[in-house]
Amino acid sequence: MKVLFVKSITVFATILLLAACQTDEAPQPLKPAPDMKVEVGTDPHSFAEYEKVQISHMTLDLDADMSRRTLSGHVVLDLERPEPGFQRLVLDTRDLDIHDVNAIDPDGDFLPVSWHLGKDHGHLGRPLVIVLPQGISQVRIDYSSRPEAFGLQWLDAEQTSSGRPFMFSQSQPHYARTWVPLQDTPAVRYTFDATVRGPRDLMVVMGADGNLFELNATGEYHFHMPEPIPSYLMAIAIGDLEFAEIGPRSGVYAEPQWIGPAAEEFDVLEEMIDIGENLYGPYRWGRYDLLVLPPSFPFGGMENPRLSYVTPTIIAGDGSLLALVAHELAHSWSGNLVTNAAWRDLWLNEGFTVYFEARIMEALYGAEIRDQLAKLAWDGLQDTLAQADPRDRQLVRDLSDRDPEQAFMRVPYDMGRFFLDWLEDRFGRETFDAFLREYFDHFAFESITSEDFRDYAREHLVEAHPGRVSMDEIDEWLYEPGMPEFAIAPESDAFEQVDDWGERWLAGDIELDELPVEDWSVHQWRHFLIGLENKLDAETMMAMDNEFALVEQQNYEILFLWLMRAIEAEYEPGIERLEQFLLEVGRNKFTRPLYASLAESDWGRDWAVEVYERARPGYHPLTRQAAERALGLSEE
Ligand code: BES
Ligand code: ZN
């Protein structure tokens, strides 16, 4: 790369470190002074000192090499410098090869600067420390990602259903740093532009404006993100993608064989956006599209702005698993618009979103389905609370010395949601909805802490509507372990009926074919199968399969529970289906408990390790990590 030196040296003359670089030879990065300490900012999971200097815009220029499994090119970071005299920029990186760092002066000329990569901090990666001359507000970093980048999954042609390679990112919580050097903290927001070149026969998409509806024959794609986002929402994918329109501002991208079923399954998408707007104010991101990923995607969904990612395992054929779409869409308000400032505040993203998701589901399908989903969540949460480490049983948690990955468990999701259900109950829906609308508006495009929420709620709810809720009660929700006594447990008549039928069947009072399953919703089935934990033997399971063909289920939630029961009962046809399942699906919600249950069983661990070894090449790094922990192949 050609390096231009500053024209006006006087501006920078005071900077000795920089002056030392100004030779005719190619500049060598200077070693930093030994006492140049990297202070950790208020987000313990980022090295960025964002109170002193902050990214405000980013321009990416990347080439994607599908066979070498790398993204390489450069990023230009525009900086705001609230402390102009502070002459250091620290970025987060993990497994990145940094080739060159230059400042760009106000005339647009390159200026070599001193930089170094700090020591390796495991999952936090290595800080990239850049000496930042005064007056500089742009920095360019030339770099490439490595094939093992934790935040990217590269699939070969044989590993996809299209028979073409695929790549997708998963940046949350702190993996954006494995494909872009940046301030990888939800406390910092920036806009971005990107140019990405990929193979001519594959489409590149990003969580941004500018996604095309068909292939661009040049292989070059341009994106623009006009709304400021935190790094964990950076998203890119490349594959053999087709697009199907759903509504005027919504559609779906998928590999060819998924596109038809996906467009049908998600046909309520536009309606969901309208419901979201009616509840909590305008959708502020332009379009909302979904991208169906290969089944190795480690999550159900990821709320990447403008283009949320979803697993194909929610395409059930009957719209029964659309709560997940409602969830990712709801993040367009809770999370993407008003964002948790650090992972300790995750409940602000996920708890609000589960609440909001339930409101969308209620508006679409009625209170009955809402209650069934709430009851499933409540029961699951009780199990989690019973087993969890005490420090993980509360909404606001100290995660400072832990992997933020650990923030993602049921507590911030479901306890957060029941907290909001309780507030709704105490203040009434009308008051609470008005409060939420104001809240989203007030904090739009900001990153906030639990304490910011607390202060806002005190003023706009507790004090504005006295006598309903005390701050002590709110603090109990936020900072005390477990659910408060006064939490409101959801009830579902539909589940009670299932329980009655189930008890009569288990007691031998009725036969299998007398169970009124034709009337059962998918969620009633889920409740039924959860209730049968450790209660079935292989013979009974065979009889149930003869009656209900559960082993052939197309609905992955039901199939997953059936496979859990199959492990307990060592039920052969189930184990055969399980092997296929584990080789195909990498969604952690399913694979983790399946592997954990196999590891605990007296017969299954060696078999599971053997299946895992075969499945591993097709798994995402996150799925590998979770499976290896579940199987005891690696440390927690
Ligand atoms: N933001 C999460 C995805 C995520 C989870 C990223 C953990 C990083 C770590 C997403 O919105 C989510 O919560 N997905 C859930 C679905 C939801 C319906 C509970 C999932 O993937 O299961
Ligand atoms: Zn979520």
XYZ file of N, CA and C in Angstrom, residues 211-365:
465
model
N -29.380 -4.332 0.419
C -29.456 -5.724 -0.031
C -30.210 -5.787 -1.358
N -29.672 -6.567 -2.287
C -30.296 -6.683 -3.605
C -31.318 -7.810 -3.585
N -32.196 -7.802 -4.576
C -33.192 -8.872 -4.668
C -32.725 -9.989 -5.588
N -31.632 -9.738 -6.286
C -31.037 -10.816 -7.089
C -29.533 -10.636 -7.152
N -28.897 -11.680 -7.698
C -27.450 -11.713 -7.798
C -26.911 -10.507 -8.561
N -25.786 -9.962 -8.114
C -25.105 -8.945 -8.905
C -23.939 -9.622 -9.628
N -23.985 -9.616 -10.937
C -23.007 -10.390 -11.726
C -21.562 -9.945 -11.496
N -21.351 -8.729 -11.014
C -19.970 -8.285 -10.780
C -19.398 -8.906 -9.505
N -20.264 -9.430 -8.641
C -19.795 -9.986 -7.373
C -19.512 -8.928 -6.323
N -19.764 -7.644 -6.679
C -19.473 -6.574 -5.705
C -20.784 -5.985 -5.178
N -20.844 -5.825 -3.862
C -22.081 -5.362 -3.217
C -21.779 -4.159 -2.321
N -22.733 -3.250 -2.281
C -22.562 -2.031 -1.476
C -23.674 -1.921 -0.448
N -23.292 -1.539 0.743
C -24.264 -1.425 1.829
C -24.071 -0.117 2.573
N -25.172 0.288 3.195
C -25.120 1.517 3.988
C -26.019 1.325 5.194
N -25.516 1.661 6.352
C -26.334 1.555 7.555
C -26.500 2.947 8.130
N -27.665 3.581 7.879
C -27.820 4.973 8.300
C -28.138 5.134 9.781
N -28.628 4.057 10.428
C -28.926 4.178 11.859
C -27.727 3.678 12.657
N -27.377 4.396 13.736
C -26.216 3.950 14.519
C -26.511 2.653 15.271
N -25.638 1.682 15.123
C -25.822 0.384 15.777
C -24.595 0.008 16.603
N -24.790 -0.840 17.608
C -23.653 -1.393 18.332
C -23.027 -2.540 17.538
N -21.799 -2.876 17.874
C -21.025 -3.840 17.078
C -21.672 -5.216 17.020
N -22.385 -5.626 18.075
C -22.902 -6.990 18.070
C -23.993 -7.182 17.027
N -24.450 -6.067 16.431
C -25.471 -6.178 15.387
C -24.880 -6.154 13.979
N -23.564 -6.160 13.871
C -22.929 -6.239 12.549
C -23.162 -7.630 11.984
N -23.648 -7.694 10.751
C -23.959 -9.011 10.190
C -23.696 -9.062 8.696
N -23.145 -10.191 8.280
C -22.875 -10.423 6.863
C -23.174 -11.887 6.555
N -23.585 -12.162 5.333
C -23.749 -13.561 4.903
C -23.531 -13.632 3.399
N -23.039 -14.773 2.954
C -22.784 -14.988 1.526
C -23.249 -16.392 1.176
N -24.035 -16.513 0.133
C -24.477 -17.850 -0.251
C -25.298 -17.822 -1.520
N -25.796 -18.979 -1.874
C -26.663 -19.108 -3.036
C -28.063 -18.713 -2.590
N -28.330 -17.407 -2.595
C -29.564 -16.905 -1.985
C -30.571 -16.442 -3.012
N -31.826 -16.715 -2.697
C -32.915 -16.137 -3.472
C -33.743 -15.277 -2.537
N -34.515 -14.386 -3.143
C -35.353 -13.485 -2.352
C -36.817 -13.708 -2.701
N -37.685 -13.690 -1.703
C -39.125 -13.700 -1.962
C -39.764 -12.558 -1.181
N -40.585 -11.795 -1.864
C -41.239 -10.662 -1.222
C -42.391 -11.151 -0.342
N -42.562 -10.516 0.804
C -43.719 -10.823 1.650
C -44.667 -9.629 1.667
N -44.145 -8.463 1.996
C -44.975 -7.246 1.999
C -44.175 -6.105 1.415
N -44.735 -4.888 1.460
C -44.040 -3.747 0.852
C -42.669 -3.460 1.466
N -42.491 -3.814 2.720
C -41.163 -3.551 3.303
C -40.585 -4.810 3.930
N -41.073 -5.980 3.518
C -40.568 -7.212 4.123
C -40.441 -8.330 3.104
N -39.513 -9.232 3.385
C -39.305 -10.371 2.502
C -38.385 -11.373 3.170
N -38.000 -12.397 2.398
C -37.147 -13.423 2.970
C -36.088 -13.843 1.963
N -34.873 -14.050 2.473
C -33.769 -14.600 1.698
C -33.515 -16.021 2.185
N -33.260 -16.928 1.251
C -32.953 -18.307 1.637
C -32.275 -19.008 0.472
N -31.653 -20.135 0.774
C -31.140 -20.977 -0.297
C -32.352 -21.495 -1.086
N -32.142 -21.817 -2.386
C -33.289 -22.099 -3.261
C -34.318 -23.082 -2.694
N -33.892 -24.165 -2.080
C -34.899 -25.160 -1.676
C -35.709 -24.721 -0.468
N -35.275 -23.664 0.230
C -36.046 -23.179 1.381
C -36.963 -22.022 1.025
N -36.706 -21.412 -0.116
C -37.337 -20.105 -0.337
C -38.865 -20.190 -0.396
N -39.379 -21.228 -1.072
C -40.838 -21.373 -1.173
C -41.478 -21.596 0.188
N -41.068 -22.665 0.898
C -41.629 -22.906 2.230
C -41.427 -21.723 3.190
N -40.289 -21.042 3.072
C -40.019 -19.919 3.985
C -40.994 -18.781 3.719
N -41.201 -18.460 2.444
C -42.106 -17.355 2.104
C -43.518 -17.663 2.609
N -43.906 -18.919 2.524
C -45.231 -19.297 3.020
C -45.304 -19.220 4.543
N -44.288 -19.791 5.181
C -44.275 -19.830 6.646
C -44.319 -18.416 7.231
N -43.595 -17.511 6.611
C -43.422 -16.167 7.180
C -44.380 -15.148 6.563
N -45.483 -15.621 5.998
C -46.351 -14.691 5.271
C -47.008 -13.640 6.170
N -46.950 -13.817 7.492
C -47.537 -12.799 8.387
C -46.532 -11.702 8.764
N -45.362 -11.752 8.164
C -44.290 -10.847 8.607
C -44.689 -9.367 8.557
N -45.253 -8.962 7.443
C -45.621 -7.545 7.309
C -46.655 -7.157 8.382
N -47.586 -8.083 8.609
C -48.608 -7.833 9.628
C -47.967 -7.690 11.017
N -46.966 -8.498 11.265
C -46.264 -8.404 12.551
C -45.615 -7.030 12.726
N -45.041 -6.504 11.647
C -44.412 -5.177 11.746
C -45.478 -4.132 12.095
N -46.635 -4.254 11.436
C -47.727 -3.309 11.730
C -48.144 -3.401 13.199
N -48.234 -4.625 13.707
C -48.616 -4.810 15.117
C -47.573 -4.159 16.033
N -46.308 -4.385 15.717
C -45.219 -3.785 16.502
C -45.341 -2.266 16.528
N -45.627 -1.691 15.368
C -45.746 -0.227 15.293
C -46.938 0.278 16.099
N -48.055 -0.458 16.015
C -49.236 -0.045 16.780
C -48.966 -0.077 18.270
N -48.167 -1.041 18.690
C -47.881 -1.146 20.118
C -46.894 -0.080 20.581
N -45.747 0.004 19.918
C -44.651 0.787 20.506
C -44.022 1.836 19.605
N -44.753 2.220 18.566
C -44.253 3.330 17.753
C -43.545 2.857 16.500
N -43.173 3.830 15.654
C -42.715 3.516 14.303
C -41.541 2.534 14.249
N -41.581 1.691 13.232
C -40.432 0.831 12.908
C -39.413 1.721 12.201
N -38.242 1.873 12.785
C -37.359 2.950 12.321
C -36.207 2.489 11.445
N -36.336 1.313 10.843
C -35.174 0.744 10.146
C -35.414 0.507 8.660
N -36.424 1.146 8.094
C -36.648 0.910 6.657
C -37.262 -0.454 6.412
N -36.506 -1.351 5.762
C -37.034 -2.686 5.468
C -36.829 -3.628 6.651
N -37.621 -4.721 6.657
C -37.341 -5.826 7.580
C -37.420 -7.138 6.814
N -36.264 -7.735 6.594
C -36.204 -9.016 5.895
C -35.665 -10.085 6.828
N -35.951 -11.330 6.457
C -35.396 -12.469 7.192
C -34.415 -13.198 6.294
N -33.387 -13.743 6.896
C -32.468 -14.610 6.164
C -32.523 -15.992 6.810
N -32.936 -16.989 6.043
C -32.952 -18.365 6.538
C -31.554 -18.951 6.341
N -30.938 -19.340 7.438
C -29.573 -19.860 7.370
C -29.588 -21.377 7.245
N -28.443 -21.969 6.950
C -28.369 -23.429 7.000
C -28.648 -23.923 8.430
N -29.032 -25.190 8.582
C -29.420 -25.704 9.912
C -28.277 -25.721 10.933
N -27.072 -25.414 10.499
C -25.971 -25.346 11.472
C -25.993 -24.035 12.264
N -26.840 -23.087 11.891
C -26.922 -21.822 12.645
C -27.140 -22.137 14.128
N -26.277 -21.626 15.018
C -26.323 -22.066 16.412
C -27.507 -21.544 17.220
N -28.253 -20.580 16.675
C -29.385 -20.033 17.420
C -30.685 -20.249 16.673
N -31.778 -19.907 17.373
C -33.066 -19.889 16.706
C -33.122 -18.688 15.770
N -32.739 -17.560 16.316
C -32.756 -16.347 15.512
C -31.781 -15.322 16.064
N -31.413 -14.371 15.226
C -30.556 -13.268 15.655
C -31.081 -11.997 15.013
N -31.269 -10.996 15.867
C -32.012 -9.790 15.483
C -31.215 -8.799 14.640
N -30.378 -9.248 13.738
C -29.592 -8.310 12.956
C -30.523 -7.295 12.295
N -30.208 -6.006 12.464
C -31.153 -4.970 12.037
C -31.380 -5.002 10.526
N -32.600 -4.841 10.133
C -33.032 -4.859 8.735
C -32.991 -6.250 8.114
N -32.193 -7.166 8.695
C -32.080 -8.512 8.117
C -31.819 -9.500 9.257
N -32.893 -9.955 9.890
C -32.696 -10.882 11.002
C -32.423 -12.277 10.465
N -31.612 -13.014 11.207
C -31.235 -14.368 10.800
C -32.125 -15.377 11.548
N -32.566 -16.402 10.845
C -33.363 -17.439 11.513
C -32.909 -18.836 11.094
N -33.128 -19.781 11.987
C -32.834 -21.186 11.701
C -33.955 -21.772 10.832
N -33.625 -22.680 9.926
C -34.700 -23.321 9.150
C -35.555 -24.257 10.009
N -35.106 -24.546 11.243
C -35.879 -25.468 12.083
C -37.182 -24.845 12.614
N -37.420 -23.562 12.294
C -38.738 -23.005 12.666
C -39.727 -23.091 11.510
N -39.274 -23.599 10.366
C -40.203 -23.742 9.237
C -40.940 -25.059 9.424
N -42.079 -24.965 10.115
C -42.813 -26.170 10.523
C -43.925 -26.511 9.536
N -44.225 -25.586 8.645
C -45.279 -25.848 7.670
C -46.638 -25.311 8.108
N -46.751 -24.920 9.381
C -48.060 -24.468 9.865
C -47.972 -23.167 10.670
N -46.834 -22.503 10.624
C -46.702 -21.233 11.331
C -46.676 -21.363 12.848
N -46.509 -22.597 13.344
C -46.632 -22.789 14.794
C -45.422 -22.281 15.583
N -44.308 -22.016 14.895
C -43.109 -21.593 15.640
C -42.731 -20.142 15.335
N -43.752 -19.355 14.982
C -43.473 -17.975 14.583
C -43.186 -17.045 15.751
N -43.324 -17.523 16.987
C -42.974 -16.676 18.129
C -41.530 -16.209 17.984
N -40.711 -17.047 17.387
C -39.318 -16.673 17.214
C -39.168 -15.488 16.259
N -39.981 -15.454 15.220
C -39.934 -14.313 14.300
C -40.442 -13.058 15.005
N -41.526 -13.222 15.776
C -42.038 -12.088 16.553
C -40.939 -11.567 17.478
N -40.177 -12.494 18.045
C -39.099 -12.127 18.965
C -38.021 -11.297 18.251
N -37.526 -11.812 17.142
C -36.438 -11.081 16.464
C -36.925 -9.727 15.951
N -38.155 -9.691 15.461
C -38.722 -8.417 15.017
C -38.843 -7.444 16.197
N -39.307 -7.940 17.341
C -39.487 -7.078 18.520
C -38.170 -6.418 18.929
N -37.067 -7.113 18.683
C -35.758 -6.516 18.986
C -35.513 -5.218 18.208
N -36.271 -4.996 17.133
C -36.101 -3.742 16.389
C -36.414 -2.544 17.278
N -37.165 -2.780 18.343
C -37.406 -1.751 19.360
C -36.513 -2.049 20.586
N -36.773 -3.183 21.209
C -36.066 -3.526 22.442
C -34.760 -4.229 22.106
N -33.680 -3.504 22.179
C -32.378 -4.097 21.866
C -31.690 -3.294 20.781
N -32.326 -3.236 19.611
C -31.662 -2.538 18.510
C -31.849 -1.026 18.588
N -33.015 -0.620 19.100
C -33.291 0.816 19.229
C -32.811 1.303 20.606
N -33.229 0.607 21.643
C -32.751 0.883 23.007
C -31.935 -0.344 23.413
N -30.649 -0.118 23.638
C -29.708 -1.231 23.718
C -29.085 -1.355 25.100
N -28.895 -2.576 25.559
C -28.171 -2.754 26.827
C -26.741 -2.230 26.668
N -26.289 -1.459 27.676
C -24.969 -0.840 27.573
C -23.851 -1.852 27.794
N -24.148 -2.911 28.539
C -23.158 -3.978 28.752
C -23.949 -5.267 28.913
N -23.259 -6.401 28.938
C -23.982 -7.680 28.959
C -24.629 -7.963 30.311
N -24.185 -7.261 31.352
C -24.868 -7.393 32.643
C -26.317 -6.915 32.550
N -26.574 -6.046 31.587
C -27.906 -5.460 31.414
C -28.715 -6.179 30.333
N -28.297 -7.388 29.997
C -28.927 -8.121 28.892
C -30.446 -8.198 28.991
N -30.960 -8.253 30.216
C -32.425 -8.364 30.374
C -33.155 -7.200 29.702
N -32.469 -6.019 29.612
C -33.097 -4.880 28.921
C -33.359 -5.229 27.458
N -32.467 -6.002 26.857
C -32.704 -6.474 25.489
C -33.688 -7.635 25.459
N -33.329 -8.690 26.182
C -34.061 -9.947 25.992
C -35.372 -10.011 26.783
N -35.377 -9.511 28.012
C -36.613 -9.549 28.797
C -37.702 -8.697 28.150
N -37.331 -7.475 27.748
C -38.289 -6.616 27.041
C -38.779 -7.295 25.764
N -37.850 -7.971 25.094
C -38.211 -8.576 23.810
C -39.151 -9.761 23.986
N -38.930 -10.566 25.029
C -39.844 -11.690 25.253
C -41.240 -11.160 25.599
N -41.272 -10.084 26.384
C -42.570 -9.454 26.692
C -43.261 -8.966 25.410
N -42.497 -8.260 24.606
C -43.003 -7.668 23.365
C -43.449 -8.777 22.398
N -42.614 -9.826 22.322
C -42.938 -10.994 21.484
C -44.318 -11.552 21.871
N -44.551 -11.663 23.193
C -45.825 -12.215 23.669
C -46.987 -11.313 23.259
N -46.740 -10.000 23.257
C -47.799 -9.070 22.856
C -48.115 -9.215 21.369
N -47.087 -9.423 20.561
C -47.324 -9.629 19.124
C -48.090 -10.936 18.914
N -47.686 -11.987 19.627
C -48.354 -13.284 19.482
C -49.814 -13.188 19.914
N -50.037 -12.456 20.983
C -51.418 -12.285 21.455
C -52.262 -11.567 20.402
N -51.676 -10.495 19.822
C -52.423 -9.736 18.816
C -52.730 -10.607 17.592
N -51.803 -11.496 17.246
C -51.997 -12.325 16.046
C -52.871 -13.544 16.297
N -52.621 -14.234 17.415
C -53.240 -15.553 17.603
C -54.147 -15.647 18.829
